[in-house]
């Protein structure tokens, strides 16, 4: 069975400081992994994806994530938070074979001025 | 750019009404999905479809049905709306590559916030 655990439901950082949003997964061999962002009353927008190429993945808006198979983790980071980063973030996994997406419960990021 | 369009952003319906939520995608994707999103519960899959006229139940199909008569359109139907179906509903689509065993990402619509009174 596939599952995704986002270890923090809420994260609060000061503007200009690093962001770390944690995600662990259980999945089949060689899953695809994604991070999405959702601003209030909007749909989900893809930040970045890992599909078995480089383990360090760069996304939009300065975000990146590292796939660590030994730790079954796919943590999202950004060196310097901006006010516009305040949103809900979802870690998502799909198994090697199959058409479904499995979502974490989300992490709400607050950026303090 | 892939576009997934949901017919309504906000909807208010009465208990017992039959409600249709429409979703259209313009990239010829095989897979389409309906989720509902509630605070603290994340996204939960209601139904998905991997081809025209094909559908599979997700985690919470009770009280819902779906229709996919054309590849680009996936409709969610609330047969008799109830107040516990008040929620944000998100439609998504994706391509699948079964011969490579990899999915592309899901593309989401803007969501429909449904209130049942």
CSV table of C-alpha atoms in Angstrom, one decimal:
chain,number,residue,atom,x,y,z
A,1,UNK,CA,0.0,0.0,0.0
A,2,UNK,CA,1.1,3.5,-0.7
A,3,UNK,CA,1.1,6.2,1.9
A,4,UNK,CA,2.5,9.7,2.4
A,5,UNK,CA,3.3,11.3,5.7
A,6,UNK,CA,3.9,15.0,6.0
A,7,UNK,CA,5.5,15.3,9.4
A,8,UNK,CA,4.4,18.8,10.2
A,9,UNK,CA,0.8,20.1,9.8
A,10,UNK,CA,2.0,23.7,10.3
A,11,UNK,CA,5.3,25.4,9.8
A,12,UNK,CA,6.1,29.0,10.6
A,13,UNK,CA,9.2,30.8,9.4
A,14,UNK,CA,10.4,34.4,9.3
A,15,UNK,CA,10.8,36.1,5.9
A,16,UNK,CA,14.3,35.5,4.6
A,17,UNK,CA,15.0,32.4,6.6
A,18,UNK,CA,15.1,28.8,5.2
A,19,UNK,CA,12.1,26.6,4.7
A,20,UNK,CA,12.0,22.9,5.3
A,21,UNK,CA,8.8,20.9,4.8
A,22,UNK,CA,9.2,17.2,5.5
A,23,UNK,CA,7.7,14.3,3.6
A,24,UNK,CA,8.1,10.5,4.0
A,25,UNK,CA,6.5,7.9,1.8
A,26,UNK,CA,6.0,4.2,1.5
A,27,UNK,CA,5.7,3.0,-1.9
A,28,UNK,CA,6.8,0.5,-4.5
A,29,UNK,CA,10.2,0.5,-6.0
A,30,UNK,CA,11.0,3.6,-7.9
A,31,UNK,CA,7.9,5.8,-7.3
A,32,UNK,CA,7.2,9.2,-8.8
A,33,UNK,CA,7.1,12.0,-6.2
A,34,UNK,CA,5.7,15.5,-6.4
A,35,UNK,CA,5.2,18.6,-4.4
A,36,UNK,CA,2.2,20.8,-5.0
A,37,UNK,CA,1.3,24.3,-3.6
A,38,UNK,CA,-2.2,25.6,-3.0
A,39,UNK,CA,-3.0,29.2,-2.3
A,40,UNK,CA,-6.3,30.0,-0.6
A,41,UNK,CA,-9.4,29.0,-2.6
A,42,UNK,CA,-7.2,27.9,-5.6
A,43,UNK,CA,-6.4,24.7,-7.2
A,44,UNK,CA,-3.1,22.8,-6.7
A,45,UNK,CA,0.0,23.9,-8.7
A,46,UNK,CA,2.9,21.7,-9.3
A,47,UNK,CA,6.1,22.9,-7.6
A,48,UNK,CA,8.4,20.1,-8.7
A,49,UNK,CA,8.6,16.4,-9.5
A,50,UNK,CA,10.9,13.4,-9.2
A,51,UNK,CA,10.6,10.7,-11.7
A,52,UNK,CA,13.9,8.7,-11.3
A,53,UNK,CA,16.3,11.1,-12.9
A,54,UNK,CA,18.5,13.3,-10.7
A,55,UNK,CA,17.8,12.9,-7.0
A,56,UNK,CA,18.0,16.6,-6.3
A,57,UNK,CA,15.1,18.2,-8.1
A,58,UNK,CA,14.7,22.0,-8.7
A,59,UNK,CA,11.3,23.5,-9.0
A,60,UNK,CA,9.6,26.8,-9.4
A,61,UNK,CA,10.0,29.8,-7.1
A,62,UNK,CA,13.3,28.7,-5.7
A,63,UNK,CA,12.1,25.4,-4.2
A,64,UNK,CA,14.0,22.2,-4.4
A,65,UNK,CA,13.6,18.7,-3.0
A,66,UNK,CA,15.9,15.7,-2.6
A,67,UNK,CA,14.8,12.1,-3.1
A,68,UNK,CA,16.5,9.9,-0.5
A,69,UNK,CA,15.6,6.3,-1.2
A,70,UNK,CA,17.4,4.9,1.9
A,71,UNK,CA,15.3,7.3,4.1
A,72,UNK,CA,12.1,7.1,2.0
A,73,UNK,CA,12.0,10.9,2.2
A,74,UNK,CA,11.4,13.7,-0.2
A,75,UNK,CA,11.7,16.9,1.8
A,76,UNK,CA,11.0,20.3,0.3
A,77,UNK,CA,13.4,23.2,0.9
A,78,UNK,CA,13.9,26.8,0.0
A,79,UNK,CA,16.9,28.9,1.1
A,80,UNK,CA,15.0,32.1,1.8
A,81,UNK,CA,11.3,32.4,2.5
A,82,UNK,CA,9.2,35.1,0.8
A,83,UNK,CA,5.8,36.3,2.0
A,84,UNK,CA,4.2,35.0,-1.2
A,85,UNK,CA,5.3,31.4,-0.1
A,86,UNK,CA,2.6,31.4,2.5
A,87,UNK,CA,0.3,28.6,1.4
A,88,UNK,CA,-0.6,24.9,1.8
A,89,UNK,CA,1.9,22.3,0.5
A,90,UNK,CA,1.2,18.8,-0.5
A,91,UNK,CA,3.5,15.9,-1.0
A,92,UNK,CA,2.2,13.3,-3.5
A,93,UNK,CA,3.4,9.9,-4.6
A,94,UNK,CA,2.4,7.6,-7.4
A,95,UNK,CA,3.6,4.0,-7.5
A,96,UNK,CA,5.7,2.5,-10.3
A,97,UNK,CA,2.6,1.0,-12.0
A,98,UNK,CA,-0.8,2.5,-11.5
A,99,UNK,CA,-2.8,5.6,-12.2
A,100,UNK,CA,-3.5,6.9,-8.8
A,101,UNK,CA,-2.0,9.7,-6.8
A,102,UNK,CA,-1.6,9.5,-3.0
A,103,UNK,CA,-1.6,12.7,-1.0
A,104,UNK,CA,-0.2,13.7,2.3
A,105,UNK,CA,-2.5,15.7,4.5
A,106,UNK,CA,-0.7,18.9,3.8
A,107,UNK,CA,1.6,21.4,5.6
A,108,UNK,CA,0.4,25.0,6.1
A,109,UNK,CA,3.4,27.4,5.8
A,110,UNK,CA,3.2,30.7,7.5
A,111,UNK,CA,5.8,33.4,6.7
A,112,UNK,CA,6.2,36.1,9.4
A,113,UNK,CA,7.3,39.5,8.2
B,1,UNK,CA,-0.3,24.8,-21.1
B,2,UNK,CA,-2.6,22.1,-19.9
B,3,UNK,CA,-5.9,23.5,-18.7
B,4,UNK,CA,-8.4,21.8,-16.5
B,5,UNK,CA,-11.6,23.8,-16.2
B,6,UNK,CA,-14.3,23.3,-13.6
B,7,UNK,CA,-17.6,24.7,-14.5
B,8,UNK,CA,-18.3,26.6,-11.3
B,9,UNK,CA,-16.0,28.3,-8.7
B,10,UNK,CA,-18.8,28.6,-6.1
B,11,UNK,CA,-22.1,26.8,-5.8
B,12,UNK,CA,-24.9,26.8,-3.3
B,13,UNK,CA,-27.5,24.0,-3.4
B,14,UNK,CA,-30.3,22.8,-1.2
B,15,UNK,CA,-30.4,19.5,0.6
B,16,UNK,CA,-31.9,16.8,-1.6
B,17,UNK,CA,-31.0,18.5,-4.9
B,18,UNK,CA,-29.2,16.6,-7.7
B,19,UNK,CA,-25.9,18.4,-8.3
B,20,UNK,CA,-23.7,18.2,-11.3
B,21,UNK,CA,-20.0,19.3,-11.2
B,22,UNK,CA,-18.4,19.4,-14.6
B,23,UNK,CA,-14.7,19.2,-15.5
B,24,UNK,CA,-13.1,19.5,-18.9
B,25,UNK,CA,-9.4,19.1,-19.8
B,26,UNK,CA,-7.8,20.1,-23.1
B,27,UNK,CA,-4.8,17.8,-23.3
B,28,UNK,CA,-6.2,14.5,-24.3
B,29,UNK,CA,-5.3,12.9,-20.9
B,30,UNK,CA,-6.4,9.4,-20.2
B,31,UNK,CA,-6.9,9.8,-16.5
B,32,UNK,CA,-9.3,12.0,-14.7
B,33,UNK,CA,-10.0,12.3,-11.0
B,34,UNK,CA,-12.4,13.9,-8.5
B,35,UNK,CA,-11.3,14.8,-5.1
B,36,UNK,CA,-12.9,16.5,-2.2
B,37,UNK,CA,-10.8,18.6,0.2
B,38,UNK,CA,-11.7,19.3,3.8
B,39,UNK,CA,-9.7,21.0,6.5
B,40,UNK,CA,-7.5,18.6,8.4
B,41,UNK,CA,-8.3,15.7,6.0
B,42,UNK,CA,-6.3,16.7,3.0
B,43,UNK,CA,-7.5,15.5,-0.5
B,44,UNK,CA,-9.6,12.4,-0.6
B,45,UNK,CA,-10.3,10.6,-3.8
B,46,UNK,CA,-14.0,10.1,-4.7
B,47,UNK,CA,-13.8,8.5,-8.2
B,48,UNK,CA,-11.3,8.3,-11.0
B,49,UNK,CA,-11.5,7.3,-14.6
B,50,UNK,CA,-8.7,5.9,-16.8
B,51,UNK,CA,-10.7,5.9,-20.1
B,52,UNK,CA,-14.0,6.9,-21.6
B,53,UNK,CA,-16.9,5.1,-19.9
B,54,UNK,CA,-14.5,3.6,-17.4
B,55,UNK,CA,-14.7,4.5,-13.7
B,56,UNK,CA,-13.2,3.3,-10.5
B,57,UNK,CA,-14.3,4.0,-6.9
B,58,UNK,CA,-11.9,6.0,-4.8
B,59,UNK,CA,-11.8,6.2,-1.0
B,60,UNK,CA,-15.1,7.9,-0.4
B,61,UNK,CA,-17.6,7.2,-3.3
B,62,UNK,CA,-20.7,7.0,-1.2
B,63,UNK,CA,-23.3,9.5,-2.2
B,64,UNK,CA,-21.5,10.3,-5.5
B,65,UNK,CA,-21.5,9.0,-9.0
B,66,UNK,CA,-19.6,10.0,-12.1
B,67,UNK,CA,-19.9,10.0,-15.9
B,68,UNK,CA,-17.3,10.0,-18.6
B,69,UNK,CA,-18.9,9.9,-22.0
B,70,UNK,CA,-16.1,11.8,-23.7
B,71,UNK,CA,-12.4,11.7,-23.0
B,72,UNK,CA,-12.1,15.4,-22.2
B,73,UNK,CA,-15.1,15.6,-19.8
B,74,UNK,CA,-15.6,14.0,-16.3
B,75,UNK,CA,-18.7,14.8,-14.4
B,76,UNK,CA,-19.3,14.3,-10.7
B,77,UNK,CA,-22.9,13.8,-9.6
B,78,UNK,CA,-24.3,14.2,-6.2
B,79,UNK,CA,-27.6,12.2,-6.5
B,80,UNK,CA,-29.2,13.9,-3.4
B,81,UNK,CA,-27.1,16.6,-1.9
B,82,UNK,CA,-26.6,16.6,1.9
B,83,UNK,CA,-25.0,19.1,4.2
B,84,UNK,CA,-22.0,16.8,4.8
B,85,UNK,CA,-21.1,17.1,1.2
B,86,UNK,CA,-20.3,20.8,1.7
B,87,UNK,CA,-16.7,20.9,0.6
B,88,UNK,CA,-14.1,22.0,-1.9
B,89,UNK,CA,-14.2,19.7,-4.9
B,90,UNK,CA,-11.1,19.4,-7.1
B,91,UNK,CA,-10.9,17.8,-10.5
B,92,UNK,CA,-7.6,16.7,-12.0
B,93,UNK,CA,-6.2,15.0,-15.1
B,94,UNK,CA,-3.0,13.2,-16.0
B,95,UNK,CA,-1.4,11.2,-18.8
B,96,UNK,CA,-0.2,7.8,-18.0
B,97,UNK,CA,2.5,5.8,-19.6
B,98,UNK,CA,2.0,2.2,-18.6
B,99,UNK,CA,4.7,1.0,-20.9
B,100,UNK,CA,7.2,3.0,-19.0
B,101,UNK,CA,5.5,2.5,-15.7
B,102,UNK,CA,5.6,6.2,-14.9
B,103,UNK,CA,2.9,8.7,-14.5
B,104,UNK,CA,3.1,12.3,-15.3
B,105,UNK,CA,2.0,14.8,-12.8
B,106,UNK,CA,-1.7,15.6,-12.2
B,107,UNK,CA,-3.1,18.9,-13.4
B,108,UNK,CA,-5.7,20.5,-11.3
B,109,UNK,CA,-8.7,22.7,-11.9
B,110,UNK,CA,-9.4,25.8,-9.8
B,111,UNK,CA,-11.8,23.9,-7.6
B,112,UNK,CA,-15.5,24.2,-6.9
B,113,UNK,CA,-16.6,25.3,-3.4
B,114,UNK,CA,-19.9,23.7,-2.9
B,115,UNK,CA,-22.2,24.7,0.0
B,116,UNK,CA,-25.3,22.5,0.7
B,117,UNK,CA,-27.9,24.3,2.8
